[in-house]
Backbone as numpy.savetxt, mean C-alpha at the origin, in Angstrom:
# Nx Ny Nz CAx CAy CAz Cx Cy Cz
11.93 -21.04 4.04 10.82 -20.14 4.01 11.24 -18.71 4.08
11.22 -17.72 3.34 11.97 -16.97 3.40 11.15 -15.88 4.07
12.03 -14.87 5.00 11.17 -14.12 5.95 11.11 -12.78 5.36
9.62 -12.44 5.84 9.50 -11.09 4.96 9.03 -10.09 6.27
8.78 -8.81 5.89 8.90 -7.66 6.81 7.43 -6.94 5.62
6.36 -6.78 6.01 5.26 -6.39 5.19 5.62 -4.36 6.06
5.27 -3.53 4.85 4.88 -2.10 6.02 4.33 -1.22 4.87
3.16 -0.99 5.65 2.37 0.82 5.47 3.78 2.14 4.86
3.03 2.81 4.61 3.45 4.18 4.88 3.42 4.84 5.79
4.53 5.54 5.49 4.45 6.02 6.95 3.64 7.14 7.72
3.53 7.39 9.28 1.80 7.78 9.30 2.16 9.48 8.67
3.56 9.34 9.69 3.71 11.11 9.20 3.34 11.93 7.52
3.22 11.15 7.10 2.87 12.03 5.52 1.53 12.57 5.35
0.98 12.27 6.52 -0.14 13.94 6.81 -0.58 13.84 7.67
0.97 14.17 8.19 0.34 14.61 9.97 0.09 16.85 9.32
0.70 17.34 8.15 0.49 18.42 8.29 -0.74 18.67 7.37
-2.07 17.71 7.09 -2.87 17.63 6.43 -4.02 17.42 7.25
-3.97 16.75 7.90 -4.89 15.59 9.18 -5.52 17.55 9.77
-5.05 18.84 9.66 -6.43 19.65 10.37 -6.16 20.65 9.13
-6.16 20.15 7.89 -6.64 21.23 6.85 -8.28 20.86 6.63
-8.73 22.42 6.12 -9.91 22.34 5.71 -9.74 21.76 4.05
-11.04 21.31 3.92 -11.47 21.01 2.45 -10.81 21.51 1.53
-10.94 23.25 2.26 -10.05 23.56 0.98 -8.60 24.03 0.88
-8.11 23.49 1.84 -6.66 23.75 1.79 -5.90 22.29 1.82
-6.92 21.44 1.60 -6.75 19.90 1.17 -6.35 19.83 -0.55
-7.36 20.92 -1.28 -7.79 21.63 -2.98 -5.89 21.77 -3.35
-5.55 22.78 -2.49 -4.26 23.19 -2.37 -3.42 22.20 -2.59
-3.18 21.27 -2.08 -2.23 19.97 -1.95 -2.36 18.94 -2.84
-3.90 19.03 -4.09 -4.40 18.15 -5.05 -4.32 16.56 -4.12
-5.93 17.24 -2.79 -5.83 16.09 -1.56 -7.52 16.56 -1.05
-7.99 15.50 -0.88 -9.90 15.59 -0.95 -9.89 14.89 0.33
-10.94 15.21 1.19 -10.95 13.84 2.42 -12.69 13.75 2.16
-12.39 12.08 2.58 -13.81 11.21 1.66 -14.10 10.61 3.32
-15.99 10.32 3.41 -15.86 8.92 4.43 -16.54 8.71 3.94
-16.41 7.04 4.89 -15.79 6.15 4.00 -17.50 5.32 4.03
-18.01 4.73 3.49 -19.56 4.44 3.67 -19.52 2.69 2.83
-18.53 2.07 2.45 -18.16 1.22 2.06 -17.93 0.14 2.87
-17.62 -0.73 3.74 -16.35 -1.66 3.97 -16.51 -3.58 4.23
-15.74 -3.89 3.08 -14.65 -3.28 2.58 -14.44 -2.41 1.66
-13.30 -1.11 1.02 -13.30 -0.82 0.12 -12.71 0.59 0.86
-12.13 1.06 1.98 -11.31 2.50 2.03 -10.28 1.58 2.52
-9.05 0.88 2.04 -7.56 0.26 2.76 -6.96 1.61 3.00
-6.97 1.42 4.65 -5.76 2.53 4.77 -4.53 2.05 4.52
-3.48 3.53 3.69 -1.84 2.40 3.87 -0.68 2.78 4.98
-1.07 3.47 5.60 -0.89 3.26 6.87 -0.93 2.14 7.88
-2.40 2.21 8.18 -2.62 0.64 8.65 -2.69 -0.46 8.54
-2.90 -0.52 6.88 -3.13 -1.34 6.13 -4.59 -2.61 7.26
-5.29 -1.63 7.21 -6.32 -2.14 7.40 -7.77 -1.65 6.68
-9.04 -1.75 5.87 -10.10 -1.57 5.34 -10.71 -0.79 7.24
-10.90 0.74 6.20 -11.72 1.85 7.43 -13.06 1.29 7.52
-13.66 1.93 8.61 -14.74 1.55 8.74 -15.75 2.41 8.78
-16.70 2.46 8.42 -17.80 3.29 7.62 -17.63 4.01 8.64
-18.47 5.43 8.85 -18.22 6.49 8.74 -16.64 7.16 9.27
-15.62 6.74 8.49 -14.64 7.26 8.97 -14.02 8.53 8.54
-13.30 9.23 8.56 -12.96 10.48 7.96 -11.26 9.80 7.21
-11.11 9.92 5.84 -10.03 9.17 5.18 -9.80 10.93 3.80
-7.95 10.59 4.21 -8.05 11.66 3.59 -7.87 10.58 1.30
-7.85 11.44 1.02 -7.38 10.34 0.05 -5.98 11.61 -1.19
-5.38 11.41 -1.48 -3.98 12.33 -1.52 -2.59 11.26 -2.73
-1.99 11.79 -3.89 -1.09 11.42 -4.20 -0.21 11.25 -2.86
1.16 9.63 -3.39 2.27 9.32 -2.80 3.05 8.59 -3.76
4.17 8.82 -3.87 5.43 8.16 -4.43 5.77 7.05 -4.03
5.29 6.53 -4.13 5.63 5.18 -3.57 6.84 4.38 -4.41
7.36 4.67 -5.18 8.43 4.13 -5.64 9.33 5.26 -5.79
10.22 6.20 -5.47 10.95 7.08 -5.77 12.01 7.15 -6.30
12.45 5.84 -7.04 13.74 5.71 -7.46 13.94 6.16 -8.89
15.42 6.66 -9.29 16.11 6.67 -10.14 15.70 6.13 -11.71
14.87 4.86 -11.27 14.44 4.14 -12.48 13.23 4.50 -13.64
13.23 3.99 -14.61 11.35 4.34 -15.16 10.95 3.51 -14.71
10.42 2.84 -13.89 9.62 2.58 -12.83 8.90 4.34 -11.79
9.93 4.54 -11.88 9.63 5.68 -10.67 8.20 6.00 -10.52
7.07 6.26 -9.12 6.17 5.97 -9.36 5.12 7.00 -8.38
4.15 7.63 -8.58 3.53 8.82 -7.75 2.15 7.98 -8.43
1.13 7.92 -6.99 -0.24 7.75 -7.23 -1.35 7.73 -6.48
-2.46 7.16 -6.48 -3.55 8.06 -5.58 -3.35 7.30 -4.21
-3.72 6.92 -3.31 -4.02 6.13 -1.60 -5.10 7.22 -0.97
-5.98 6.17 -0.09 -5.95 6.77 0.85 -5.25 6.77 2.14
-5.69 7.03 3.63 -4.92 6.99 4.48 -6.42 7.46 5.40
-6.42 6.40 6.58 -7.03 7.04 7.41 -6.35 8.74 8.16
-7.00 9.98 8.19 -7.26 10.52 8.86 -6.91 10.93 10.53
-7.20 9.20 11.06 -6.40 8.64 12.51 -5.50 8.21 12.60
-5.13 7.47 11.35 -4.13 7.26 11.40 -2.86 7.37 12.19
-2.50 6.89 12.97 -0.92 7.33 13.95 0.28 6.46 13.91
-0.22 5.32 13.47 0.42 3.93 13.74 0.87 3.02 12.55
1.97 2.76 12.42 2.95 2.30 10.17 2.55 0.75 10.79
1.74 -0.03 9.97 2.19 -1.53 10.49 3.30 -1.86 10.23
4.16 -2.76 10.40 5.15 -3.28 10.33 5.12 -4.38 10.82
5.40 -5.21 10.20 5.52 -6.58 10.50 6.24 -8.05 10.26
6.84 -9.03 10.53 7.48 -9.43 10.33 6.73 -10.66 9.76
6.68 -11.63 8.57 6.06 -12.70 8.19 4.52 -12.78 9.04
4.04 -11.34 8.63 2.74 -11.41 8.98 1.77 -10.36 7.52
0.56 -11.41 7.02 -0.14 -10.61 5.90 -1.02 -9.79 6.37
-0.95 -8.56 5.98 -2.44 -7.95 6.98 -3.32 -7.60 6.36
-4.38 -7.18 7.24 -5.87 -7.35 7.04 -6.25 -7.01 5.62
-5.84 -5.80 4.77 -5.82 -5.13 3.62 -5.48 -6.32 2.63
-4.76 -6.84 2.79 -3.95 -8.29 1.91 -5.22 -9.59 1.86
-5.84 -9.94 2.57 -6.85 -10.62 2.63 -8.10 -10.92 2.55
-8.23 -9.68 2.16 -9.71 -9.67 2.01 -10.20 -10.48 0.71
-11.34 -11.40 1.11 -11.45 -12.65 -0.07 -11.66 -11.92 -1.26
-11.09 -12.55 -2.22 -11.12 -12.19 -4.22 -11.10 -10.34 -4.23
-10.15 -9.77 -3.41 -9.70 -8.81 -3.68 -8.68 -9.29 -4.56
-8.24 -8.80 -5.80 -7.49 -8.62 -6.44 -6.26 -7.91 -6.27
-4.83 -8.29 -6.63 -3.86 -7.83 -5.64 -2.84 -7.37 -7.25
-2.44 -6.77 -7.19 -1.60 -6.71 -8.68 0.01 -6.62 -7.77
1.43 -7.74 -8.45 2.16 -7.79 -7.32 3.36 -7.53 -8.26
4.70 -6.64 -7.73 5.82 -6.10 -8.82 6.93 -6.53 -8.04
8.10 -6.95 -8.33 8.86 -7.18 -7.93 9.91 -6.40 -8.44
11.00 -6.53 -7.97 11.79 -4.68 -7.60 13.11 -5.45 -7.55
14.06 -4.97 -8.33 15.19 -5.71 -7.49 15.68 -4.70 -6.72
17.88 -4.06 -7.05 18.18 -3.48 -6.18 18.28 -2.02 -6.85
17.81 -1.69 -8.15 18.46 -0.74 -8.71 16.97 0.32 -9.37
15.72 -0.59 -8.50 13.92 -0.31 -8.30 14.06 -0.74 -9.86
14.37 -1.85 -10.65 13.34 -2.32 -11.75 12.89 -3.28 -11.70
11.60 -3.84 -12.65 10.87 -4.54 -12.40 11.51 -5.66 -12.78
11.15 -6.84 -12.61 12.16 -8.97 -12.51 10.35 -9.50 -12.62
9.56 -8.60 -11.80 8.19 -9.85 -12.63 7.47 -9.10 -11.51
5.99 -9.33 -12.32 4.70 -8.99 -11.53 3.78 -10.39 -12.18
2.09 -9.78 -11.80 1.48 -10.69 -11.30 0.60 -10.25 -10.62
-0.50 -10.59 -10.99 -2.59 -10.64 -10.39 -3.11 -11.98 -10.23
-3.39 -11.21 -9.18 -2.88 -12.07 -8.12 -4.74 -12.06 -6.84
-5.45 -13.21 -6.71 -6.03 -13.40 -5.77 -5.69 -13.20 -3.99
-6.80 -12.68 -3.59 -5.97 -12.39 -2.00 -5.10 -13.22 -1.62
-5.99 -14.60 -1.72 -5.43 -15.86 -0.76 -4.14 -16.36 -0.93
-3.22 -15.80 -2.68 -2.85 -16.64 -2.85 -1.15 -15.21 -2.49
-1.17 -14.42 -1.95 -0.59 -13.29 -1.10 1.00 -14.03 -0.93
0.12 -15.23 -0.13 1.52 -16.02 1.07 2.91 -16.96 0.06
1.87 -17.84 -0.82 2.60 -18.06 -1.79 3.63 -17.21 -2.75
2.96 -16.62 -2.85 3.78 -15.52 -3.74 4.86 -14.64 -3.96
4.56 -14.07 -2.07 6.00 -13.97 -1.75 6.55 -14.50 -1.85
7.00 -15.85 -1.13 7.44 -17.05 -0.86 8.16 -17.33 -2.15
7.64 -17.59 -3.42 7.65 -17.84 -4.85 8.82 -16.65 -5.38
8.37 -15.34 -5.10 9.14 -14.20 -5.24 10.86 -14.09 -5.29
10.48 -14.32 -3.93 11.55 -14.10 -2.84 12.98 -15.34 -2.95
12.55 -16.52 -3.74 13.13 -17.66 -3.77 14.22 -16.99 -5.33
13.51 -15.77 -5.57 14.75 -15.28 -6.50 15.35 -14.32 -5.95
17.11 -14.64 -5.88 18.19 -13.65 -4.82 17.86 -12.56 -5.92
17.22 -11.90 -7.00 17.76 -10.34 -7.57 16.74 -9.75 -6.75
15.35 -10.23 -6.51 13.65 -9.07 -6.29 14.23 -8.98 -5.01
14.77 -7.53 -5.21 15.12 -6.84 -3.41 13.93 -6.41 -2.74
13.07 -6.17 -2.92 11.09 -5.67 -2.42 10.06 -6.39 -3.37
9.62 -6.19 -2.78 7.49 -6.25 -3.96 6.92 -5.08 -3.17
6.42 -4.74 -4.26 5.63 -3.29 -4.07 3.78 -4.26 -4.59
3.08 -3.91 -3.71 1.33 -4.61 -3.89 0.61 -3.65 -4.16
-0.49 -3.65 -5.13 -1.37 -2.48 -5.48 -2.41 -3.78 -5.33
-3.77 -2.63 -5.16 -5.41 -3.20 -5.68 -5.36 -3.07 -7.17
-5.09 -4.19 -7.62 -5.68 -4.36 -9.30 -6.54 -3.27 -9.79
-7.46 -3.90 -9.22 -8.74 -2.86 -10.18 -8.63 -1.68 -10.90
-8.07 -0.47 -9.05 -7.97 0.37 -9.12 -6.47 0.94 -9.77
-5.73 0.45 -9.18 -4.06 0.36 -9.37 -3.92 0.71 -8.79
-4.29 1.47 -6.87 -3.35 1.67 -6.00 -2.64 1.19 -5.45
-1.40 1.56 -4.74 -0.48 1.15 -4.11 -1.05 0.82 -2.75
-0.74 -0.32 -2.24 -1.38 -0.74 -1.04 0.54 -0.59 -0.14
1.38 -1.65 -0.15 2.16 -1.37 0.93 3.38 -2.19 0.04
4.74 -1.91 0.90 5.72 -2.67 0.26 6.13 -3.93 1.66
6.75 -4.92 0.31 7.33 -6.41 0.69 8.78 -5.82 0.84
9.57 -6.10 1.80 11.26 -6.82 1.80 11.79 -8.00 2.71
12.88 -8.15 1.62 12.99 -9.34 3.05 13.15 -9.16 4.23
13.06 -9.68 5.63 13.72 -9.43 6.51 14.83 -10.14 7.21
């Protein structure tokens, strides 16, 4: 078994925005949304689907800042109340376990170049992580929600 660490984005990404008015959020290309379905609003900090009635921020996040052609920025949801970043070894977070949720899993090398990519149902994430990390050239994995294409989390060798 290849040990791995799953990590959400740092909670401090939204520290400045937590207290912004809706007008101030617009200036930063962000919006506030109230959760009306569960599952459906996965928080990229806590790696849990938010509860109905919770306030979320929808904003752009640079999830692949490397100097490669795969450099990426995209929309993500974050709970306004999120203060603790999910970071656990050999544990799959709630958001990656939702039945029938399609995941786009992308594996990169140390130069931030894509080595492999697959779309799977959530039930197969454990096996795919192990299979990808069996390839020594893979340094880390990014998981996206396949339907909207949004970034979810990062998986590193532990």
